[in-house]
Short mmCIF file of C-alpha atoms in Angstrom, two decimals:
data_model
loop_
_atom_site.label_atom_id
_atom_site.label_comp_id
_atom_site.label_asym_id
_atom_site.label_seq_id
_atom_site.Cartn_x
_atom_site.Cartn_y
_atom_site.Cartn_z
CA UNK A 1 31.05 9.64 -6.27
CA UNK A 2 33.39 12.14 -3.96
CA UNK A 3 32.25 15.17 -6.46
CA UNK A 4 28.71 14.31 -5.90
CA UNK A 5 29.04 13.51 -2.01
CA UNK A 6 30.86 17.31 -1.52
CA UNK A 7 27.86 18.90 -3.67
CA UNK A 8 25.42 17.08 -1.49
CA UNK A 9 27.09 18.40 1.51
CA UNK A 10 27.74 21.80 0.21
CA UNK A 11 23.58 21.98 -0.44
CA UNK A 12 22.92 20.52 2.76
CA UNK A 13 24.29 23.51 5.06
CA UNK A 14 22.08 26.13 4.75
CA UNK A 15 19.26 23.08 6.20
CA UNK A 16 21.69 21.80 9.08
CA UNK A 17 20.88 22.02 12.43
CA UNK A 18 20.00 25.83 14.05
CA UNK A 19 20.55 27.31 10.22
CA UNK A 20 17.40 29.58 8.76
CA UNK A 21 15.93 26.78 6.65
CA UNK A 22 16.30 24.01 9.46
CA UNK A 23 13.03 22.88 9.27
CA UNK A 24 12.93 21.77 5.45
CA UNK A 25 15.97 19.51 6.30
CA UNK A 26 13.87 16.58 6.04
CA UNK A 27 13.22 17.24 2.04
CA UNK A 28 16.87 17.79 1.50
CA UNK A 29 17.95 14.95 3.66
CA UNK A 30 15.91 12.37 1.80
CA UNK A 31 17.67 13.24 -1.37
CA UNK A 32 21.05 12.16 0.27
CA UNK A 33 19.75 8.51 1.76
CA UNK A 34 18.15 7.94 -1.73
CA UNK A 35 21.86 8.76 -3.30
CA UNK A 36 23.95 7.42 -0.20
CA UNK A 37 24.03 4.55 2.21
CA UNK A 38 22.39 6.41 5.68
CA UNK A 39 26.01 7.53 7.59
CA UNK A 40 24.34 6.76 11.04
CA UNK A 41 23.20 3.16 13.12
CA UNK A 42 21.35 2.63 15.85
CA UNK A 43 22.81 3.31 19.07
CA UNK A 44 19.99 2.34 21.73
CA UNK A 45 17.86 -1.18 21.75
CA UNK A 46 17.78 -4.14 20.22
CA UNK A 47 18.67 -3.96 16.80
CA UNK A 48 20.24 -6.16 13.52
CA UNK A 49 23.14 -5.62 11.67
CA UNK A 50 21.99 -5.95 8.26
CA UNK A 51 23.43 -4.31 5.10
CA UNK A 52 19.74 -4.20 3.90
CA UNK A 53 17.77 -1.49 4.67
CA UNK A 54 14.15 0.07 3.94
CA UNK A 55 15.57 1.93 0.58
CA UNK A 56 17.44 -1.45 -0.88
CA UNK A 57 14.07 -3.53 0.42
CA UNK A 58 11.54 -0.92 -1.76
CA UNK A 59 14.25 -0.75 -4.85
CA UNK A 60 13.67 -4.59 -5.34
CA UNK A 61 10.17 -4.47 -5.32
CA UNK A 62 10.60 -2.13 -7.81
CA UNK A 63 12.59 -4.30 -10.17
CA UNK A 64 10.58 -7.24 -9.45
CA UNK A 65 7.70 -4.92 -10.25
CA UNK A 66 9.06 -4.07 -13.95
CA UNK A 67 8.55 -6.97 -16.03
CA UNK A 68 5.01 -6.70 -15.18
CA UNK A 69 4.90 -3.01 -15.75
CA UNK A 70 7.13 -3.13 -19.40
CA UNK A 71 4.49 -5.71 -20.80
CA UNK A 72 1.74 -3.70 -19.66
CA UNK A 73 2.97 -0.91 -21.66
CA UNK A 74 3.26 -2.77 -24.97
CA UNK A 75 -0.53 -4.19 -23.90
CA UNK A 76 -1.95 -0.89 -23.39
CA UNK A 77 -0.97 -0.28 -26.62
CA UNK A 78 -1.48 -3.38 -28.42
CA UNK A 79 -4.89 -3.46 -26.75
CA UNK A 80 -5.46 -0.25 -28.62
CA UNK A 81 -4.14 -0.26 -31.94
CA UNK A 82 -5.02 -3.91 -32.40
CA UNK A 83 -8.82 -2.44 -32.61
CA UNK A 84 -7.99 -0.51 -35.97
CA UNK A 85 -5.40 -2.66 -37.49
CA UNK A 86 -4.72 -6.48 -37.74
CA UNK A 87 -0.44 -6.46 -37.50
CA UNK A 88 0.70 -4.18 -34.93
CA UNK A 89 4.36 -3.54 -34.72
CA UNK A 90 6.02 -4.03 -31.33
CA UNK A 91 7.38 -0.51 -31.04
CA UNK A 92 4.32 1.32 -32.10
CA UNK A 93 2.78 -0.86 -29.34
CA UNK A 94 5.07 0.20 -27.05
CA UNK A 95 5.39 3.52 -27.77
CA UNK A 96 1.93 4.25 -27.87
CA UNK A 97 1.33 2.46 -24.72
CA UNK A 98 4.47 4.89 -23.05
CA UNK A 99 2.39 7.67 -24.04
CA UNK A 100 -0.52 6.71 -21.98
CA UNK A 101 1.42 5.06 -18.97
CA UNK A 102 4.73 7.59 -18.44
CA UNK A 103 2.01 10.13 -17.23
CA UNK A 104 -0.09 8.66 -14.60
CA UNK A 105 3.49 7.58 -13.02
CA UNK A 106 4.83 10.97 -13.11
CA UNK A 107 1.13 12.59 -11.91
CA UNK A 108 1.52 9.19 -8.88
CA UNK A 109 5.15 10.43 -7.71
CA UNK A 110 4.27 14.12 -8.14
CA UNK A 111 1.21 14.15 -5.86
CA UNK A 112 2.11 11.39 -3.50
CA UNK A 113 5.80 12.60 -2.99
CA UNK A 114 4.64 15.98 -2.54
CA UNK A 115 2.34 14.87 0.16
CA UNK A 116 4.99 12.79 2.00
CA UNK A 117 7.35 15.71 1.44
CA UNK A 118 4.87 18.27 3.54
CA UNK A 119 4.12 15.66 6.36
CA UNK A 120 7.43 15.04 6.58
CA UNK A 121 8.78 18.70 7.25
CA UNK A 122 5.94 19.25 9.14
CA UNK A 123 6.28 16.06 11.57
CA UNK A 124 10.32 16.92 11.34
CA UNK A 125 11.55 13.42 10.19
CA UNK A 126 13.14 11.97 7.19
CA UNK A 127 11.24 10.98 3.86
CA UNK A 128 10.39 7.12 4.02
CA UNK A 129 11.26 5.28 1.01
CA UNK A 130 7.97 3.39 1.10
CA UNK A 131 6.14 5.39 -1.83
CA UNK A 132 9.10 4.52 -3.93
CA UNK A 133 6.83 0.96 -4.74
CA UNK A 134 3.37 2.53 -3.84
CA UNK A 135 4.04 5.29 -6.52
CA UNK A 136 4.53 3.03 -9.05
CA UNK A 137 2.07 0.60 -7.72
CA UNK A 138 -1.05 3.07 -7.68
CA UNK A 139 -0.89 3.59 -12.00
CA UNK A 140 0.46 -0.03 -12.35
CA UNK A 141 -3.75 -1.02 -11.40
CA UNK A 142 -5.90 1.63 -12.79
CA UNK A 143 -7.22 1.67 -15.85
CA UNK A 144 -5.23 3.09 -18.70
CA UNK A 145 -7.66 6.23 -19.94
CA UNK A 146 -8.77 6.86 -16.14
CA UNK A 147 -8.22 10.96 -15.85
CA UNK A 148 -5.13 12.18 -14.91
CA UNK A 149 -6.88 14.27 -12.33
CA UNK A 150 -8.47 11.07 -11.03
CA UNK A 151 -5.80 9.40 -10.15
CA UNK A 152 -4.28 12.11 -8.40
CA UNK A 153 -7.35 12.36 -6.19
CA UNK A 154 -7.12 8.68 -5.71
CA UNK A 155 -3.19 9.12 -5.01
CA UNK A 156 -3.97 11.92 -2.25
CA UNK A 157 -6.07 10.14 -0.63
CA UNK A 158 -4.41 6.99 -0.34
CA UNK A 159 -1.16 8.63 0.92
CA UNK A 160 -3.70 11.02 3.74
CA UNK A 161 -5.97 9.11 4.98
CA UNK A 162 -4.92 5.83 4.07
CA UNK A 163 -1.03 5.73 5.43
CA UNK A 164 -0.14 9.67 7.04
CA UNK A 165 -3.29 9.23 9.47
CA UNK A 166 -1.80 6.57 10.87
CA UNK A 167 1.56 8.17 11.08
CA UNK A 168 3.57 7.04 7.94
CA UNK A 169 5.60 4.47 7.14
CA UNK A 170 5.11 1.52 8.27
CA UNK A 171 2.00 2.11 11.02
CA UNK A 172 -0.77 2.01 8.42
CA UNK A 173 -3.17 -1.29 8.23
CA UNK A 174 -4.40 -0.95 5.12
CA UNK A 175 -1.79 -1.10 1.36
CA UNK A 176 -2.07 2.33 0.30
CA UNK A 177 -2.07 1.04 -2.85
CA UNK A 178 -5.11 -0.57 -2.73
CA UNK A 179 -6.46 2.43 -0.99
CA UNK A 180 -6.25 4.12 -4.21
CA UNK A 181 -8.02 1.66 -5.79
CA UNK A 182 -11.27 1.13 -3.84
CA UNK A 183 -11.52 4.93 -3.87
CA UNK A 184 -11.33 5.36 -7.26
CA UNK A 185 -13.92 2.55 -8.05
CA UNK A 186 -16.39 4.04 -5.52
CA UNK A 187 -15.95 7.49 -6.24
CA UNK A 188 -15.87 7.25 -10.13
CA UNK A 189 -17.26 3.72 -10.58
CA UNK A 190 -18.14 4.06 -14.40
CA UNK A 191 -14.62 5.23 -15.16
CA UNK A 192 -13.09 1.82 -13.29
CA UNK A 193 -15.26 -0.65 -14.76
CA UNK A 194 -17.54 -1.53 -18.52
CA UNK A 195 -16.37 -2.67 -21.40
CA UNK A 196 -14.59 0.83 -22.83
CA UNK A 197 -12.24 2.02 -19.98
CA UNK A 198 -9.83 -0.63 -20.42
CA UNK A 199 -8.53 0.26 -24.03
CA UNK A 200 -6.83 3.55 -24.49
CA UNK A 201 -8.23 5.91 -26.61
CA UNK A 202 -11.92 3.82 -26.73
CA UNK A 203 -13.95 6.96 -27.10
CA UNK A 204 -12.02 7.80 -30.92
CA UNK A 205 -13.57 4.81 -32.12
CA UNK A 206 -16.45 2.96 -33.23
CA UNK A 207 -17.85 -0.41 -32.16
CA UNK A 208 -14.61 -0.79 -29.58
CA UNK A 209 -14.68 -3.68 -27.64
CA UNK A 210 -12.45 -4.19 -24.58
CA UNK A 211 -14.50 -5.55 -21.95
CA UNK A 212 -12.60 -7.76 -19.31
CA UNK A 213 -12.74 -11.71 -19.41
CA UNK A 214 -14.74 -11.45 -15.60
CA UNK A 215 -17.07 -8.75 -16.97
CA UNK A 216 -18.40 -11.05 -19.83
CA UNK A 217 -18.23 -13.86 -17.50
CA UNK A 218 -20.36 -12.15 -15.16
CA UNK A 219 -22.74 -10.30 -18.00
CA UNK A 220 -23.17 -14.37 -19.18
CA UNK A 221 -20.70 -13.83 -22.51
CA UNK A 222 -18.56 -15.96 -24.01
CA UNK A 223 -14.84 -15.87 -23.54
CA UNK A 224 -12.93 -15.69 -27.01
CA UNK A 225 -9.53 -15.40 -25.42
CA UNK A 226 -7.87 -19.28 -24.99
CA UNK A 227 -5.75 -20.23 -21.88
CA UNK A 228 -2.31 -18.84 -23.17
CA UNK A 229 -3.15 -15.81 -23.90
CA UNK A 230 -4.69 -15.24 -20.54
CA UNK A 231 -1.72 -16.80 -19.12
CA UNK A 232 0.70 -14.34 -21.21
CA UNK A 233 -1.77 -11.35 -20.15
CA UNK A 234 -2.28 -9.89 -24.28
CA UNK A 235 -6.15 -9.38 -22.63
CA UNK A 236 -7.86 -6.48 -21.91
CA UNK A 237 -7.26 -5.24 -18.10
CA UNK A 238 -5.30 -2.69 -15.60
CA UNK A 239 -2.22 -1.72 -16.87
CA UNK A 240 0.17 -4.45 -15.25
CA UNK A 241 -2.02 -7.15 -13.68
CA UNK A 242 -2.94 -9.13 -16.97
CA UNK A 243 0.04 -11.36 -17.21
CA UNK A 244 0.85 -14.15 -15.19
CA UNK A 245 3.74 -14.98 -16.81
CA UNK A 246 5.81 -11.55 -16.02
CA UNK A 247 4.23 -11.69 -12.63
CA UNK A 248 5.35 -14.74 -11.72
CA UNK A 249 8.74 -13.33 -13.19
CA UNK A 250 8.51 -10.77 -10.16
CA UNK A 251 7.31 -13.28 -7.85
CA UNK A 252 10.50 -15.27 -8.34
CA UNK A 253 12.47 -12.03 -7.41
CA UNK A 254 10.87 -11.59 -4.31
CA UNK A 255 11.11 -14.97 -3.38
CA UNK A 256 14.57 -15.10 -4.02
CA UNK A 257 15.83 -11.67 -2.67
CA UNK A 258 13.89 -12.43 0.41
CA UNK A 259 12.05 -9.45 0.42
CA UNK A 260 8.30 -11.04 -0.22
CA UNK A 261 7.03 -14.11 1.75
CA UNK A 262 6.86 -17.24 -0.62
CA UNK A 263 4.09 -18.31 2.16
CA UNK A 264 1.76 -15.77 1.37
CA UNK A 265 1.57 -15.94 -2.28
CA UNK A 266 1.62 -19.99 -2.49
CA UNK A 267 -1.27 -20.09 -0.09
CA UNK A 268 -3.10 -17.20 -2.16
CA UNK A 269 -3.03 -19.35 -4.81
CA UNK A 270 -3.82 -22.54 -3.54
CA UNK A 271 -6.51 -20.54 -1.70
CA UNK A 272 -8.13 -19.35 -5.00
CA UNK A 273 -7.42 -22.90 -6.84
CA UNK A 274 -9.47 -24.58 -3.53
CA UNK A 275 -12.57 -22.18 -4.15
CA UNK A 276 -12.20 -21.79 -7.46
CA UNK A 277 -12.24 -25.85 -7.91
CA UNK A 278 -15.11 -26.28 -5.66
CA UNK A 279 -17.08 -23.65 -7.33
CA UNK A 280 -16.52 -25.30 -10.57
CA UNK A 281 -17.72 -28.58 -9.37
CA UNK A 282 -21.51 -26.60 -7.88
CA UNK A 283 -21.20 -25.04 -11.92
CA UNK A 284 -23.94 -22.65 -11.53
CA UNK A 285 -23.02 -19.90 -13.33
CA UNK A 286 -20.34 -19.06 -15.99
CA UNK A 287 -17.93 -17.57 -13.36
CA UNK A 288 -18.45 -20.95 -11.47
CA UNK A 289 -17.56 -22.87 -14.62
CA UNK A 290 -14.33 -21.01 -15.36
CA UNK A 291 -12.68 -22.77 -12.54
CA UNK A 292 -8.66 -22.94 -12.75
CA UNK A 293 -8.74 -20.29 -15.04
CA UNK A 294 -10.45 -17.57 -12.25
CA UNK A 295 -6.07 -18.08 -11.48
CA UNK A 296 -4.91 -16.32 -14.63
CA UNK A 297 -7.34 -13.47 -14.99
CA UNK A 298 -8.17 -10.33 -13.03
CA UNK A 299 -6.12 -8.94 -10.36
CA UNK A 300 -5.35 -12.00 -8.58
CA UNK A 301 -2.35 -13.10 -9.52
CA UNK A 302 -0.69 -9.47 -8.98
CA UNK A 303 -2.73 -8.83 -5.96
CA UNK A 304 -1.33 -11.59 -4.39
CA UNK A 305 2.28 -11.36 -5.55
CA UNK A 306 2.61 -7.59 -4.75
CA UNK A 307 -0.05 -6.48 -2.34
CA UNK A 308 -0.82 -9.17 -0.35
CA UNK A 309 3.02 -9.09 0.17
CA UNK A 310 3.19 -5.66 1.76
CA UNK A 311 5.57 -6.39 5.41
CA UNK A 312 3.50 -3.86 7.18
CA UNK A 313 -0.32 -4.76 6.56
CA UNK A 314 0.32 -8.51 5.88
CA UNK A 315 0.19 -11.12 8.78
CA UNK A 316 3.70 -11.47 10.36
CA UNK A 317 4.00 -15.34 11.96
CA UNK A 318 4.74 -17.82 9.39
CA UNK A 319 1.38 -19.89 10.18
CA UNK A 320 -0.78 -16.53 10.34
CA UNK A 321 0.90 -15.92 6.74
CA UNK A 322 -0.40 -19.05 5.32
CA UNK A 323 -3.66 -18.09 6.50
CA UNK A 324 -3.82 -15.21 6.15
CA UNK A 325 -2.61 -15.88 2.24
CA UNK A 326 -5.53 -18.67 1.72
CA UNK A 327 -8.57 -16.69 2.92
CA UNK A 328 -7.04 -14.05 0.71
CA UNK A 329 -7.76 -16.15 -2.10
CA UNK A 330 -10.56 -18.00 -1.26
CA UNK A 331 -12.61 -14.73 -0.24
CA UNK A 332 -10.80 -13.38 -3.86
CA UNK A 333 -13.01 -16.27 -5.62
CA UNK A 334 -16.10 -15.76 -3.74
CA UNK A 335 -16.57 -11.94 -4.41
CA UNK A 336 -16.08 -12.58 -8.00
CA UNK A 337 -18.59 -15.55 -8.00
CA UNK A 338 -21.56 -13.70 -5.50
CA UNK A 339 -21.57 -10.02 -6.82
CA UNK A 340 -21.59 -10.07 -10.23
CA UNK A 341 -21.69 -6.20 -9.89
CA UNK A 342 -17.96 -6.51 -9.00
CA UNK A 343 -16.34 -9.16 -10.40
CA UNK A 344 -13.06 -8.48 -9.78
CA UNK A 345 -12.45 -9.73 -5.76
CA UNK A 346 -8.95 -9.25 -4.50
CA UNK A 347 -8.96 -5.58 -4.05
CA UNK A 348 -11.59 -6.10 -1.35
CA UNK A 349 -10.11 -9.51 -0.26
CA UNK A 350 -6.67 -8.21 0.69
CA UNK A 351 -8.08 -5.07 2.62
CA UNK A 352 -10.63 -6.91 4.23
CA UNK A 353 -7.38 -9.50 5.45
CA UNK A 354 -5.04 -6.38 5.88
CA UNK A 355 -8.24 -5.34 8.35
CA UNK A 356 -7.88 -8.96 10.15
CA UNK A 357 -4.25 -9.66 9.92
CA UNK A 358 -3.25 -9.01 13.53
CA UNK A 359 -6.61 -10.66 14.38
CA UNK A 360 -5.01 -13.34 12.93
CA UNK A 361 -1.20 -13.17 14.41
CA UNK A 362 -2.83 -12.55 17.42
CA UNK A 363 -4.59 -16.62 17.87
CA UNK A 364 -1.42 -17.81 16.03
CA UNK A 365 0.95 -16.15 18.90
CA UNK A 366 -1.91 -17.85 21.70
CA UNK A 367 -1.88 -20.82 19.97
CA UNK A 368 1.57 -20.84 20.78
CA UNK A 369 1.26 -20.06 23.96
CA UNK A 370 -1.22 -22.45 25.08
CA UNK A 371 0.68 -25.20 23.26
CA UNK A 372 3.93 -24.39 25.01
CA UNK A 373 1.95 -24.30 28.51
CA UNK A 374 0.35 -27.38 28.33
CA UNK A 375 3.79 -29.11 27.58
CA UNK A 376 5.68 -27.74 30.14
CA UNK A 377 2.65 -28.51 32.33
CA UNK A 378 2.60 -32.17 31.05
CA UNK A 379 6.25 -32.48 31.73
CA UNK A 380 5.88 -30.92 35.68
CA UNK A 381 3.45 -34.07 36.22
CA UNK A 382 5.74 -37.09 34.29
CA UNK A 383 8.64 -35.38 36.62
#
């Protein structure tokens, strides 16, 4: 680790401080905290001493993000090949899944790192390690064929408008991620939704089905797939948010490392289990009818594991987060049931709570004021 410390040094000098290429230290410098603990702490203010820091906090989303993201591999493949043979072998899966997958992540980091690179050199701070998860988020919900040049649209505009025009890291109000998302779907609507754009390669073949279990729901079709394999995700969907099980995988990471708020996503779901069990008592409509099962299909179960999770547009007191968590779901539940035009409802319930979250801090925090006032009040009049 010495050798590569003194070569990271020795490239640093020509970008130190009143050298020619001064102002592109923030590039260089962000390849040294990604490598190396930052050498520097906080000398003014209130601050924690805590051996955690932004870059270890984004690395474990990313590992809690990669049993998610290995099985959607294999599925984009499966999900393919399955539609022109009966026994597909694992690796073939895989690999022909990797082929589809590998390049929307690079084209993600390319675009979006490039971006962060300029505002950063041009701003004259460090690279935040924040697009380390959004990066890999961004490909991790799109649809497998969506174009390459698509996606990086989608990327740059999540990263501009939806995080640097609010000044970076950590000021923005809406997930970037999801940013990417609802631009993609309302900008190029017939490449994010029907019943081809979720199988890779679709166009090469004949009589292809891979319509979504909410899209038949809501087009009044019958579901063929039973409650496992929902549950275990082999289903036609975005690349990483059809199974539960390597979700919950992540979840349990999270949870356990700290770094996402077990409030949040066990109100999420027992927001969309509430709805969902209510709606399936009314029964008007096949979506209405699929009750518990709204919980193992679509987005929700990744949306509210890893985006309703996000530190910076989430709600921050622990009662605002189980609020904030439950009308995530609940609202999840009701888009899919009341516009069958858009089944799929978390993507526009998180950003519509990311929208409302300090709203929501904000009565939780006067709440807590009022309470406190009227007991020190009460005890001034016993005294």
């Amino acid at each position: 680790m010495k050798f590569l410390r003194d070569k990271i040094d020795q490239i640093k000098k020509p970008f130190g401080k009143g050298e020619k290429l001064e102002r592109f230290a923030p590039a260089v410098n962000s390849l040294d905290t990604f490598l190396f603990v930052p050498n520097h702490t906080t000398k003014h203010g209130a601050h924690i001493r805590d051996a955690v820091d932004l870059k270890r906090t984004m690395i474990t989303v990313v590992l809690a993000l990669l049993p998610a993201l290995v099985f959607g591999i294999w599925n984009a493949g499966y999900q393919s090949l399955s539609q022109l043979q009966e026994v597909v072998p694992f690796m073939d899966a895989f690999i022909h899944g990797l082929w589809k997958v590998i390049p929307m992540i690079i084209v993600s980091y390319g675009v979006g790192l490039g971006i962060e690179f300029y505002f950063a050199i041009q701003r004259g701070h460090d690279v935040n390690e924040g697009y380390l998860v959004t990066g890999l988020l961004i490909p991790m919900i799109m649809p497998v064929d969506l174009p390459l040049w698509m996606l990086a649209l989608s990327v740059a505009f999540a990263v501009i408008i939806g995080k640097e025009a609010f000044g970076g890291t950590g000021m923005n109000i809406l997930n970037p991620a999801l940013t990417a998302r609802a631009f993609a779907f309302f900008a190029y609507p017939t490449f994010m939704s029907g019943d081809k754009v979720w199988v890779s390669d679709a166009t090469t073949m004949d009589a292809i089905s891979g319509e979504t279990i909410l899209g038949k729901l809501a087009a009044g079709k019958e579901v063929a797939y039973d409650t496992w394999s929902m549950f275990e995700g082999t289903i036609p969907g975005s690349i990483a948010e059809t199974s539960v099980l390597w979700i919950l995988v992540g979840a349990a990471i999270l949870i356990f490392t700290g770094v996402g708020s077990w409030r949040i996503i066990v109100s999420g779901f027992l927001g969309a289990a509430f709805t969902a069990f209510l709606f399936e008592l009314w029964g008007a409509n096949p979506l209405m009818n699929f009750g518990m099962s709204h919980l193992l299909v679509g987005g929700l179960a990744f949306g509210v594991v890893f985006m309703a999770t996000d530190p910076v547009s989430a709600a921050q007191t622990n009662r605002g987060k189980w609020i904030y968590g439950f009308l995530i779901g609940l609202f999840s539940i009701l888009i899919r049931v009341f516009n069958p035009a858009y089944p799929e409802g978390v993507m526009l319930a998180i950003l519509l709570l990311n929208v409302f979250a300090p709203t929501i801090d904000h009565y939780v925090v006067q709440g807590n004021i009022s309470r406190r006032k009227k007991r020190v009040a009460k005890q001034l009049k016993t005294a």
